[in-house]
Coordinates of C-alpha atoms and ligand atoms in Angstrom, one line a residue:
M1 CA 8.7 -34.3 -16.4
P2 CA 10.4 -34.2 -19.8
D3 CA 13.6 -32.3 -20.2
A4 CA 13.3 -29.4 -22.6
T5 CA 15.7 -29.0 -25.5
L6 CA 17.6 -25.8 -26.1
E7 CA 17.4 -24.4 -29.6
T8 CA 19.9 -21.9 -30.8
G9 CA 18.6 -18.4 -31.2
R10 CA 15.3 -19.1 -29.5
S11 CA 14.1 -19.8 -26.1
A12 CA 13.8 -23.4 -25.3
P13 CA 10.4 -25.1 -25.5
R14 CA 9.2 -25.2 -22.0
A15 CA 9.0 -28.3 -19.9
Q16 CA 5.8 -29.5 -18.2
S17 CA 5.0 -27.8 -15.0
D18 CA 2.9 -28.2 -11.8
F19 CA 0.8 -25.1 -12.5
D20 CA 0.3 -22.5 -15.3
V21 CA 0.8 -19.6 -12.9
I22 CA 2.1 -19.5 -9.4
I23 CA 0.9 -16.5 -7.4
V24 CA 2.8 -15.3 -4.4
G25 CA 0.4 -13.7 -1.9
G26 CA -3.2 -14.3 -0.8
G27 CA -4.2 -10.7 -0.3
L28 CA -6.6 -8.7 -2.5
A29 CA -4.2 -9.1 -5.5
G30 CA -3.6 -12.8 -5.0
L31 CA -7.3 -13.6 -4.7
Y32 CA -8.3 -11.6 -7.7
S33 CA -5.5 -13.2 -9.7
I34 CA -7.0 -16.7 -8.9
Y35 CA -10.4 -15.6 -9.9
R36 CA -9.3 -13.9 -13.2
L37 CA -6.8 -16.5 -14.3
R38 CA -9.0 -19.4 -13.5
K39 CA -11.6 -17.8 -15.7
Q40 CA -9.3 -18.3 -18.7
G41 CA -8.7 -21.9 -17.9
L42 CA -5.4 -21.6 -16.2
K43 CA -4.3 -23.8 -13.4
V44 CA -3.1 -21.6 -10.6
R45 CA -1.9 -21.8 -7.0
A46 CA -1.5 -18.9 -4.6
Y47 CA 0.8 -19.2 -1.6
E48 CA 0.0 -17.1 1.5
A49 CA 2.2 -16.7 4.6
G50 CA -0.7 -16.0 6.9
D51 CA -3.2 -18.6 8.2
G52 CA -6.0 -16.6 6.4
V53 CA -6.3 -14.5 3.3
G54 CA -6.6 -10.7 3.2
G55 CA -3.0 -9.6 3.2
T56 CA -2.7 -6.1 4.7
W57 CA -6.1 -6.5 6.1
F58 CA -5.3 -9.8 7.7
W59 CA -2.2 -8.6 9.5
N60 CA -3.1 -5.0 10.5
R61 CA -5.5 -5.7 13.3
Y62 CA -4.5 -2.8 15.5
P63 CA -7.2 -1.0 17.3
G64 CA -8.7 1.7 15.1
C65 CA -7.4 0.3 11.9
R66 CA -9.6 1.6 9.1
C67 CA -9.3 2.3 5.4
D68 CA -8.8 5.9 4.3
V69 CA -10.7 5.3 1.1
E70 CA -14.5 5.3 1.4
S71 CA -16.2 1.9 1.7
M72 CA -18.3 2.3 -1.4
E73 CA -15.1 2.7 -3.5
Y74 CA -12.8 0.4 -1.7
S75 CA -14.0 -2.9 -3.0
Y76 CA -13.6 -5.1 -6.1
S77 CA -15.6 -4.1 -9.1
F78 CA -15.6 -7.5 -10.9
D79 CA -18.8 -8.7 -9.2
P80 CA -21.6 -6.2 -9.9
E81 CA -24.1 -8.4 -8.0
L82 CA -22.0 -8.2 -5.0
D83 CA -21.6 -4.5 -5.4
Q84 CA -25.4 -4.3 -5.0
E85 CA -25.7 -6.9 -2.2
W86 CA -22.9 -5.9 0.0
K87 CA -23.8 -3.6 2.9
W88 CA -20.9 -1.5 4.3
P89 CA -21.8 -0.3 7.8
E90 CA -19.7 2.8 7.8
R91 CA -18.4 5.5 5.5
Y92 CA -14.9 4.1 6.0
G93 CA -14.4 0.4 6.5
T94 CA -12.8 -0.9 9.6
Q95 CA -10.2 -3.7 9.3
P96 CA -12.7 -6.3 10.6
A97 CA -15.3 -5.1 8.1
I98 CA -12.9 -5.2 5.2
L99 CA -11.5 -8.6 6.2
E100 CA -15.1 -9.9 6.4
Y101 CA -15.7 -8.7 2.9
I102 CA -12.5 -10.3 1.6
D103 CA -13.3 -13.6 3.2
H104 CA -16.8 -13.4 1.7
V105 CA -15.4 -12.9 -1.8
A106 CA -13.0 -15.8 -1.3
E107 CA -15.9 -18.0 -0.3
R108 CA -18.4 -16.7 -2.8
H109 CA -16.0 -17.4 -5.7
D110 CA -14.6 -20.6 -4.2
L111 CA -11.1 -19.1 -4.3
M112 CA -9.7 -20.9 -1.2
R113 CA -9.2 -24.2 -3.0
D114 CA -6.3 -22.6 -4.9
V115 CA -4.7 -21.0 -1.9
Q116 CA -2.1 -22.7 0.2
L117 CA -2.0 -20.9 3.6
N118 CA 0.8 -20.8 6.2
T119 CA 3.3 -20.9 3.4
R120 CA 6.0 -18.3 2.9
I121 CA 7.8 -18.3 -0.4
K122 CA 11.6 -18.2 0.0
T123 CA 12.9 -18.5 -3.6
A124 CA 11.8 -18.2 -7.2
V125 CA 14.3 -19.3 -9.7
F126 CA 13.8 -19.3 -13.5
S127 CA 15.5 -22.0 -15.6
E128 CA 16.5 -21.2 -19.1
K129 CA 16.6 -24.9 -19.7
T130 CA 13.1 -25.7 -18.7
Q131 CA 11.7 -22.2 -19.2
L132 CA 10.0 -22.5 -15.9
W133 CA 9.9 -20.7 -12.6
S134 CA 10.7 -23.0 -9.6
V135 CA 9.2 -21.6 -6.5
T136 CA 10.3 -23.0 -3.1
T137 CA 8.4 -22.6 0.1
E138 CA 9.9 -22.1 3.6
H139 CA 9.0 -25.8 4.2
G140 CA 11.1 -26.9 1.3
E141 CA 8.3 -27.7 -1.2
T142 CA 9.2 -26.7 -4.8
V143 CA 6.6 -26.2 -7.5
T144 CA 7.0 -25.0 -11.1
A145 CA 5.1 -22.9 -13.5
P146 CA 6.0 -21.0 -16.7
A147 CA 4.7 -17.7 -15.1
C148 CA 4.8 -16.3 -11.7
I149 CA 2.9 -13.3 -10.2
M150 CA 4.2 -11.4 -7.3
A151 CA 1.0 -10.4 -5.5
T152 CA 3.2 -9.6 -2.5
G153 CA 1.7 -6.2 -1.5
N154 CA 3.2 -2.8 -1.0
L155 CA 2.9 -2.5 2.8
S156 CA 3.4 -6.1 3.8
T157 CA 6.8 -6.1 5.3
P158 CA 6.6 -4.5 8.8
R159 CA 9.6 -2.6 9.7
K160 CA 10.8 -4.5 12.8
P161 CA 12.1 -2.2 15.5
D162 CA 15.9 -2.3 15.6
F163 CA 16.3 -0.6 19.0
P164 CA 18.9 -2.2 21.2
G165 CA 17.6 -3.8 24.3
I166 CA 14.3 -4.9 22.9
D167 CA 14.8 -8.5 23.8
D168 CA 15.2 -7.6 27.5
F169 CA 11.9 -5.6 27.7
K170 CA 9.8 -7.1 30.4
G171 CA 6.5 -6.0 29.1
N172 CA 4.9 -6.9 25.7
W173 CA 5.6 -5.1 22.5
Y174 CA 3.6 -5.1 19.4
H175 CA 3.9 -3.9 15.8
T176 CA 0.8 -2.5 14.3
G177 CA 1.4 -4.5 11.1
L178 CA 1.6 -7.8 13.0
W179 CA -1.1 -7.3 15.5
P180 CA -2.2 -10.4 17.5
K181 CA -5.4 -11.9 16.3
E182 CA -6.8 -12.2 19.8
G183 CA -6.4 -8.4 20.3
V184 CA -4.6 -6.7 23.1
D185 CA -6.0 -5.3 26.4
F186 CA -4.1 -2.2 27.5
T187 CA -6.3 -1.7 30.6
D188 CA -4.3 -0.3 33.5
L189 CA -1.1 -0.3 31.5
R190 CA 1.4 2.4 30.9
V191 CA 1.7 2.3 27.1
G192 CA 4.2 3.9 24.7
V193 CA 3.4 4.3 21.0
I194 CA 6.4 4.9 18.7
G195 CA 5.4 6.4 15.4
T196 CA 2.8 8.9 14.2
G197 CA 2.1 7.8 10.6
S198 CA -1.4 6.5 9.6
S199 CA -1.1 3.4 11.9
G200 CA 0.0 5.4 14.9
V201 CA -2.5 8.2 14.4
Q202 CA -5.4 5.7 13.9
S203 CA -4.5 3.6 16.9
I204 CA -3.5 6.3 19.4
P205 CA -7.1 7.4 20.3
H206 CA -8.2 3.8 20.8
I207 CA -5.2 2.9 22.9
A208 CA -5.8 6.1 25.0
E209 CA -9.3 4.8 25.8
Q210 CA -7.8 1.8 27.6
A211 CA -4.4 2.7 28.8
K212 CA -3.7 4.1 32.2
E213 CA -1.0 6.3 30.7
L214 CA -0.2 6.8 27.1
T215 CA 3.1 8.3 25.9
V216 CA 3.4 9.0 22.2
F217 CA 6.9 9.2 20.8
Q218 CA 6.9 11.3 17.8
R219 CA 9.8 11.9 15.4
T220 CA 7.9 13.6 12.6
A221 CA 4.6 15.3 12.9
N222 CA 2.3 14.4 10.1
F223 CA -0.7 16.1 8.6
S224 CA -4.0 14.5 9.5
L225 CA -7.5 15.5 8.5
P226 CA -10.7 14.4 10.2
A227 CA -12.2 11.4 8.5
R228 CA -15.7 12.4 9.5
N229 CA -16.5 8.7 9.7
A230 CA -20.2 7.8 10.3
P231 CA -22.6 5.1 9.6
L232 CA -23.1 4.9 5.9
D233 CA -25.9 7.2 4.8
P234 CA -28.6 5.0 3.2
V235 CA -29.6 7.7 0.8
K236 CA -26.0 8.1 -0.4
E237 CA -25.5 4.4 -0.5
A238 CA -28.6 3.9 -2.7
A239 CA -27.5 6.7 -5.0
H240 CA -24.0 5.2 -5.2
K241 CA -25.3 1.7 -5.9
A242 CA -27.6 3.1 -8.7
E243 CA -24.5 4.5 -10.4
Y244 CA -22.1 1.7 -9.5
P245 CA -21.2 0.5 -13.0
E246 CA -20.7 4.0 -14.4
R247 CA -18.7 5.1 -11.3
R248 CA -16.5 2.0 -11.5
K249 CA -15.7 2.8 -15.1
A250 CA -15.2 6.5 -14.6
A251 CA -12.7 5.8 -11.8
Y252 CA -10.1 4.7 -14.3
D253 CA -10.2 8.2 -15.9
T254 CA -9.2 9.9 -12.6
P255 CA -5.8 10.5 -11.1
F256 CA -6.4 8.5 -7.9
G257 CA -8.8 5.9 -9.4
I258 CA -11.8 7.2 -7.5
A259 CA -14.7 8.8 -9.2
G260 CA -16.9 11.6 -7.8
F261 CA -14.2 14.2 -7.1
P262 CA -14.4 16.8 -9.8
P263 CA -10.8 17.9 -10.5
P264 CA -10.0 21.4 -9.4
T265 CA -9.9 24.2 -12.0
Q266 CA -8.1 27.0 -10.1
N267 CA -4.6 27.5 -8.6
A268 CA -4.5 28.3 -4.9
L269 CA -3.0 31.7 -5.2
E270 CA -5.6 32.8 -7.8
A271 CA -8.2 32.7 -5.1
T272 CA -8.4 35.4 -2.4
E273 CA -7.4 34.5 1.1
E274 CA -11.0 34.5 2.1
E275 CA -12.0 32.2 -0.7
R276 CA -9.2 29.8 0.2
R277 CA -10.2 29.7 3.8
A278 CA -13.8 29.0 2.9
Q279 CA -12.7 26.3 0.5
Y280 CA -10.4 24.6 3.0
E281 CA -13.0 24.9 5.8
A282 CA -15.6 23.2 3.6
K283 CA -13.2 20.4 2.7
W284 CA -12.2 20.1 6.4
G285 CA -15.8 19.7 7.3
E286 CA -16.5 17.2 4.5
G287 CA -13.7 14.8 5.5
G288 CA -11.4 12.9 3.2
S289 CA -8.0 13.5 1.8
I290 CA -8.6 13.6 -1.9
S291 CA -11.3 16.2 -1.4
Y292 CA -8.9 18.4 0.5
L293 CA -6.0 18.0 -2.0
F294 CA -8.4 18.7 -4.8
S295 CA -9.1 22.1 -3.3
Y296 CA -6.8 23.6 -5.9
K297 CA -4.9 22.4 -9.0
D298 CA -1.4 23.2 -7.8
L299 CA -1.3 22.0 -4.2
L300 CA 1.1 19.2 -5.0
L301 CA 3.0 21.2 -7.5
D302 CA 3.8 24.6 -6.0
E303 CA 5.2 25.2 -2.6
A304 CA 3.5 28.6 -2.0
A305 CA 0.2 27.1 -3.0
N306 CA 0.8 24.1 -0.7
Q307 CA 1.8 26.4 2.1
T308 CA -1.8 27.8 2.2
A309 CA -3.3 24.3 2.6
S310 CA -0.6 23.3 5.1
D311 CA -1.1 26.5 7.2
F312 CA -4.8 25.9 7.4
V313 CA -4.3 22.4 8.9
R314 CA -1.6 23.7 11.3
E315 CA -4.1 26.4 12.5
K316 CA -6.7 23.7 13.1
I317 CA -4.2 21.7 15.2
L318 CA -3.3 24.7 17.2
A319 CA -6.9 25.5 17.8
T320 CA -7.7 21.9 18.9
V321 CA -4.9 21.0 21.2
K322 CA -5.0 22.8 24.4
D323 CA -1.4 22.6 25.7
P324 CA 0.5 25.0 23.5
K325 CA 3.8 23.1 23.6
T326 CA 2.1 19.9 22.6
A327 CA 0.1 21.7 19.9
E328 CA 3.2 23.2 18.4
L329 CA 5.0 19.9 18.4
L330 CA 2.0 18.3 16.6
C331 CA 2.3 20.8 13.8
P332 CA 4.1 19.3 10.8
N333 CA 6.9 21.5 9.8
N334 CA 9.2 19.6 7.5
H335 CA 7.2 18.6 4.4
P336 CA 4.4 20.0 2.3
I337 CA 0.9 18.6 3.0
G338 CA 0.1 15.6 0.8
T339 CA 3.7 14.7 0.0
K340 CA 3.5 12.0 2.7
R341 CA 0.4 9.9 2.8
L342 CA -2.2 12.3 4.1
I343 CA -3.8 10.7 7.2
L344 CA -7.5 10.6 8.0
D345 CA -8.2 10.3 11.7
S346 CA -11.0 10.2 14.2
Y347 CA -10.2 12.5 17.2
Y348 CA -6.4 12.2 17.0
Y349 CA -5.5 15.7 18.0
E350 CA -8.3 15.8 20.6
T351 CA -6.7 12.8 22.3
F352 CA -3.8 14.9 23.4
N353 CA -6.2 16.9 25.6
K354 CA -6.7 13.9 27.8
P355 CA -4.7 14.2 31.0
H356 CA -3.2 10.8 30.8
V357 CA -1.8 11.3 27.2
S358 CA 1.5 13.0 26.6
L359 CA 3.7 13.6 23.6
V360 CA 7.5 13.2 23.5
D361 CA 9.6 14.7 20.7
V362 CA 12.1 12.0 19.7
R363 CA 13.5 14.1 16.9
S364 CA 15.3 16.5 19.3
A365 CA 16.1 13.6 21.7
P366 CA 16.0 10.3 19.8
I367 CA 15.2 6.9 21.3
Q368 CA 18.5 5.3 22.3
E369 CA 17.4 2.0 23.7
I370 CA 14.6 -0.1 25.0
T371 CA 15.2 -0.8 28.7
P372 CA 13.7 -3.8 30.7
T373 CA 11.1 -1.4 32.1
G374 CA 10.5 1.1 29.2
L375 CA 12.7 3.2 27.0
K376 CA 15.4 5.7 27.1
T377 CA 15.9 8.7 24.9
T378 CA 19.0 10.8 24.8
E379 CA 17.3 13.1 27.4
D380 CA 15.0 11.0 29.5
E381 CA 13.8 7.6 30.6
Y382 CA 10.2 6.4 30.4
E383 CA 8.6 3.6 32.4
L384 CA 6.3 1.5 30.2
D385 CA 4.4 -1.7 30.6
A386 CA 3.7 -2.2 26.8
I387 CA 5.2 -0.7 23.7
V388 CA 3.5 -0.3 20.3
F389 CA 5.7 0.1 17.3
A390 CA 3.8 2.0 14.7
T391 CA 7.0 2.3 12.8
G392 CA 5.8 1.4 9.3
F393 CA 6.9 -0.9 6.6
D394 CA 9.7 -1.7 4.1
A395 CA 7.2 -0.4 1.6
M396 CA 6.8 -1.3 -2.1
T397 CA 9.9 -3.4 -2.5
G398 CA 10.4 -5.1 0.9
A399 CA 8.3 -8.2 0.3
M400 CA 9.8 -8.9 -3.1
R401 CA 13.4 -8.2 -1.9
E402 CA 12.9 -10.8 0.8
I403 CA 12.4 -13.5 -1.7
D404 CA 15.5 -14.7 -3.6
I405 CA 14.3 -14.1 -7.1
H406 CA 16.7 -14.7 -10.0
V407 CA 17.3 -16.4 -13.3
E408 CA 19.7 -19.3 -12.8
G409 CA 23.2 -18.0 -12.8
G410 CA 21.9 -14.4 -12.8
K411 CA 21.7 -11.6 -10.3
T412 CA 19.0 -11.7 -7.6
L413 CA 16.3 -9.1 -7.8
E414 CA 17.7 -7.6 -4.6
E415 CA 21.0 -7.1 -6.3
Q416 CA 19.3 -5.7 -9.4
W417 CA 17.5 -3.2 -7.2
E418 CA 20.5 -2.2 -5.2
D419 CA 20.2 1.4 -6.3
G420 CA 16.4 1.4 -6.2
P421 CA 13.7 -0.5 -8.0
R422 CA 13.8 -0.7 -11.8
T423 CA 10.6 -1.9 -13.5
Y424 CA 8.8 -1.4 -16.7
L425 CA 5.3 -0.1 -15.9
G426 CA 5.6 -1.5 -12.4
I427 CA 4.6 -4.8 -14.0
M428 CA 7.8 -6.5 -15.1
V429 CA 11.6 -6.4 -14.4
A430 CA 14.0 -6.6 -17.4
G431 CA 15.8 -9.9 -17.3
L432 CA 13.1 -11.8 -15.4
P433 CA 10.9 -13.4 -18.0
N434 CA 7.3 -14.2 -17.2
L435 CA 7.5 -12.8 -13.7
F436 CA 4.8 -10.2 -13.2
M437 CA 4.2 -7.8 -10.3
I438 CA 0.8 -6.5 -9.2
T439 CA 1.1 -2.8 -8.3
G440 CA 4.8 -3.0 -8.4
P441 CA 7.1 0.0 -7.9
Q442 CA 6.8 2.7 -10.6
S443 CA 3.1 2.0 -10.9
P444 CA 0.4 4.2 -9.4
G445 CA -0.7 1.5 -7.0
V446 CA -0.2 3.2 -3.6
K447 CA -1.2 6.5 -5.0
S448 CA -4.6 5.2 -6.0
Q449 CA -7.6 3.2 -4.9
M450 CA -5.5 0.0 -4.4
I451 CA -8.1 -2.5 -5.4
L452 CA -8.8 -0.7 -8.7
S453 CA -5.0 -0.8 -9.5
I454 CA -4.8 -4.4 -8.4
Q455 CA -7.6 -5.3 -10.8
W456 CA -6.1 -3.2 -13.6
H457 CA -2.7 -5.0 -13.3
T458 CA -4.2 -8.4 -13.0
D459 CA -6.4 -7.9 -16.0
W460 CA -3.5 -6.6 -17.9
I461 CA -1.4 -9.6 -17.0
A462 CA -4.3 -12.0 -17.7
D463 CA -4.8 -10.4 -21.1
C464 CA -1.1 -10.7 -21.8
L465 CA -1.0 -14.4 -21.0
E466 CA -4.0 -14.9 -23.2
H467 CA -2.3 -13.0 -26.0
M468 CA 0.7 -15.2 -25.6
K469 CA -1.4 -18.3 -25.8
V470 CA -3.2 -17.2 -28.9
T471 CA 0.0 -16.1 -30.6
G472 CA 2.0 -19.2 -29.6
K473 CA 4.5 -17.3 -27.4
T474 CA 5.8 -18.7 -24.2
R475 CA 8.0 -16.0 -23.0
I476 CA 7.7 -12.3 -22.3
E477 CA 10.2 -9.9 -20.9
A478 CA 10.7 -6.2 -20.6
T479 CA 13.7 -4.8 -22.4
E480 CA 16.4 -3.0 -20.5
Q481 CA 15.7 0.1 -22.6
A482 CA 12.0 0.2 -21.8
A483 CA 12.7 -0.2 -18.1
E484 CA 15.3 2.5 -18.2
D485 CA 13.0 4.9 -20.0
W486 CA 10.1 4.1 -17.6
V487 CA 12.2 4.6 -14.5
N488 CA 13.4 7.9 -15.9
H489 CA 9.9 8.9 -16.8
T490 CA 8.6 8.0 -13.4
R491 CA 11.4 10.1 -11.8
E492 CA 10.7 13.1 -14.1
V493 CA 7.0 13.0 -13.2
A494 CA 7.8 12.8 -9.5
D495 CA 10.3 15.7 -9.8
S496 CA 7.7 17.9 -11.4
T497 CA 5.7 17.6 -8.1
L498 CA 6.4 18.3 -4.5
Y499 CA 6.4 14.6 -3.5
P500 CA 10.2 14.1 -3.4
K501 CA 10.4 16.9 -0.8
A502 CA 9.2 14.6 2.0
N503 CA 11.2 11.9 3.7
S504 CA 8.6 9.3 3.3
W505 CA 8.2 5.6 2.7
Y506 CA 7.4 6.6 -0.9
M507 CA 11.2 7.5 -1.0
G508 CA 12.3 4.4 0.9
V509 CA 14.1 6.6 3.4
N510 CA 12.3 5.1 6.4
I511 CA 14.5 2.0 6.0
P512 CA 18.1 2.4 6.9
G513 CA 20.3 1.7 3.9
K514 CA 17.5 1.6 1.4
P515 CA 18.3 3.9 -1.6
A516 CA 16.4 7.2 -1.6
V517 CA 14.4 6.8 -4.8
F518 CA 10.8 8.0 -5.2
M519 CA 9.0 4.8 -6.0
P520 CA 5.4 5.4 -7.0
Y521 CA 4.2 6.7 -10.4
V522 CA 2.4 9.9 -9.6
G523 CA 1.2 10.8 -13.1
G524 CA -2.2 9.5 -12.2
V525 CA -4.2 6.4 -12.9
H526 CA -5.8 7.9 -16.0
T527 CA -2.4 8.7 -17.6
Y528 CA -0.9 5.4 -16.5
T529 CA -3.8 3.2 -17.8
A530 CA -3.7 5.0 -21.2
K531 CA 0.0 4.3 -21.4
C532 CA -0.5 0.6 -20.6
N533 CA -3.2 0.4 -23.2
A534 CA -0.9 2.1 -25.8
V535 CA 1.8 -0.4 -25.0
V536 CA -0.5 -3.2 -25.8
A537 CA -1.9 -1.5 -28.9
N538 CA 1.6 -1.1 -30.2
G539 CA 2.2 -4.9 -30.0
Y540 CA 3.5 -5.0 -26.4
E541 CA 6.0 -2.2 -27.0
G542 CA 9.0 -2.4 -24.8
F543 CA 8.5 -6.1 -24.3
V544 CA 10.1 -9.0 -26.2
L545 CA 7.8 -12.0 -26.8
S546 CA 9.4 -15.2 -27.9
G547 CA 9.4 -18.9 -27.6
E548 CA 7.2 -21.6 -28.8
T549 CA 4.9 -24.1 -27.1
V550 CA 6.1 -27.6 -26.5
G551 CA 5.5 -29.7 -29.5
A552 CA 4.9 -26.7 -31.8
Ligands
NAP601 P1 4.7 5.2 8.4 O1 3.8 6.1 7.7 O2 6.0 4.9 7.7 O3 5.0 5.8 9.8 C1 6.0 5.2 10.7 C2 6.2 6.1 11.8 O4 7.1 5.6 12.7 C3 6.7 7.5 11.4 O5 6.1 8.5 12.3 C4 8.2 7.4 11.7 O6 8.8 8.6 11.9 C5 8.1 6.6 13.0 N1 9.4 5.9 13.2 C6 10.0 5.0 12.5 N2 11.2 4.6 13.1 C7 11.3 5.4 14.2 C8 12.3 5.5 15.1 N3 13.4 4.8 15.1 N4 12.1 6.4 16.1 C9 11.0 7.2 16.2 N5 10.0 7.1 15.3 C10 10.2 6.2 14.3 O7 4.0 3.8 8.7 P2 2.4 3.5 9.0 O8 1.9 4.5 9.9 O9 2.3 2.1 9.3 O10 1.7 3.8 7.6 C11 2.3 3.3 6.4 C12 1.3 3.4 5.3 O11 0.3 2.4 5.4 C13 0.5 4.7 5.3 O12 1.2 5.8 4.8 C14 -0.7 4.3 4.5 O13 -0.5 4.4 3.1 C15 -0.9 2.9 4.9 N6 -1.9 2.8 6.0 C16 -3.1 3.2 5.6 C17 -4.1 3.2 6.6 C18 -5.4 3.6 6.1 O14 -5.9 3.3 5.1 N7 -6.1 4.4 6.9 C19 -3.8 2.9 7.9 C20 -2.5 2.5 8.2 C21 -1.6 2.5 7.2 P3 9.5 9.4 10.7 O15 8.3 9.9 9.9 O16 10.3 10.4 11.3 O17 10.3 8.4 9.9

């Protein structure tokens, strides 16, 4: 490999490399990156820690795992023939159904030949001298490329339980985000589930069906709505397929990246109590979180408005759960509805009416330790044969912070993000040239139909690389000022909503020591994509493009 020569005042011409682009991650983002970049003639390689592709949908195999976005929406849009061919069995896809789809896409488009499985990336270091990223795997292999894409996912770093005593537990314990491939049989076991976010709420009814006794340890009650899952209605499916191209396009002009939900036109308190009740009742019956939050314009903006929607759900919980103490405990009381990920469930609250299921409040009496035979709270001790940790993820930044990413001689990404993530558009970090993120922090990713956002970012990055090629540039980086302005803008947008009122993984506060910073961009996909388009139209405003190709 020839050594590059440094030239004063310019970036060095880049040295030869193993690949044009290295992709970290073989989930939905990594796979689409391969497809998209290959199309423009780039030589790519994706590295995936798992022994299969699919990312989130590969690891989260817990019973009841299902997407909370409807099947007809939650898929790639780049293959219109597949859109027509694919048959989703149910309104909401199960984890196996979604993984089957992802595997099919990988095979259909021959993506696996550019994926290296069973390979976790440990470091990514940029050399000013060679103008290349050197990416090193856990096995010590190092490969180089001028550009690197972090397709590392937002909910891909399970939060490992840090309770003392866990190593001495005699039974088996599981994390929902690292579920054994072969499945788990809880028959005849006394099972404890810790955590009542989406993963807990989805798995609890299924675990209850098997377990001899199920004890749910809840620190924070969350709002959950009935998913109303059912086999996909063939009439609706045919109608959707007939409009697929238009719907896919229209989705980009919506806040959540999902078409078919007309935005509300009224504020909650402008309606009478009767009208509101009828509205919430209809949405409750329909199933789906966007539909419910789209009942009124101001549900995520105004506390009094939100209170009406929150009260309605609390009433439903009280009416469903027979034991009054359990029902009261299940009623969320410390955050406005929708400010934490609104959960969709199938018979969650009903599960607490089963005689062998009980709920323990671990807010008033926190878990102290795992014992060899169960767990101890500050008030009581529980005998358990198996423990399920549905304790969530080091979301949005966890996977990237685990990789040592830096420019030679510079600060690591983790150091740069000590006070919270700082990105420009959620796509790049100032000072890290040619390193792109897909659905990075400060982008709408997790607040949208993820696959749409993944495609948007990947297309944006691919177009950017093509632009660089055409204009003879080899290097792009976000300016400090652009990042600063974007971080501030993201915060201002969040502060104009109720979102920061919840202690959620959006804020990072579920991870001890992680700075409390609201991470997603909540201005909506439509606003965000317009902004990204404007940045490009203004000559990649906020980015510096430089360098020259070797031999130029
Ligand atoms: P999560 O929402 O972060 O929930 C973690 C749960 O564990 C919370 O109830 C949390 O309580 C509890 N917990 C954590 N540490 C604890 C401790 N030391 N003691 C007691 N309780 C503790 O994680 P998740 O349920 O895995 O969901 C994460 C996100 O993944 C979701 O919000 C969603 O976006 C996505 N997801 C989506 C689906 C779907 O599409 N249907 C399914 C699963 C997950 P606190 O709230 O008090 O911290």
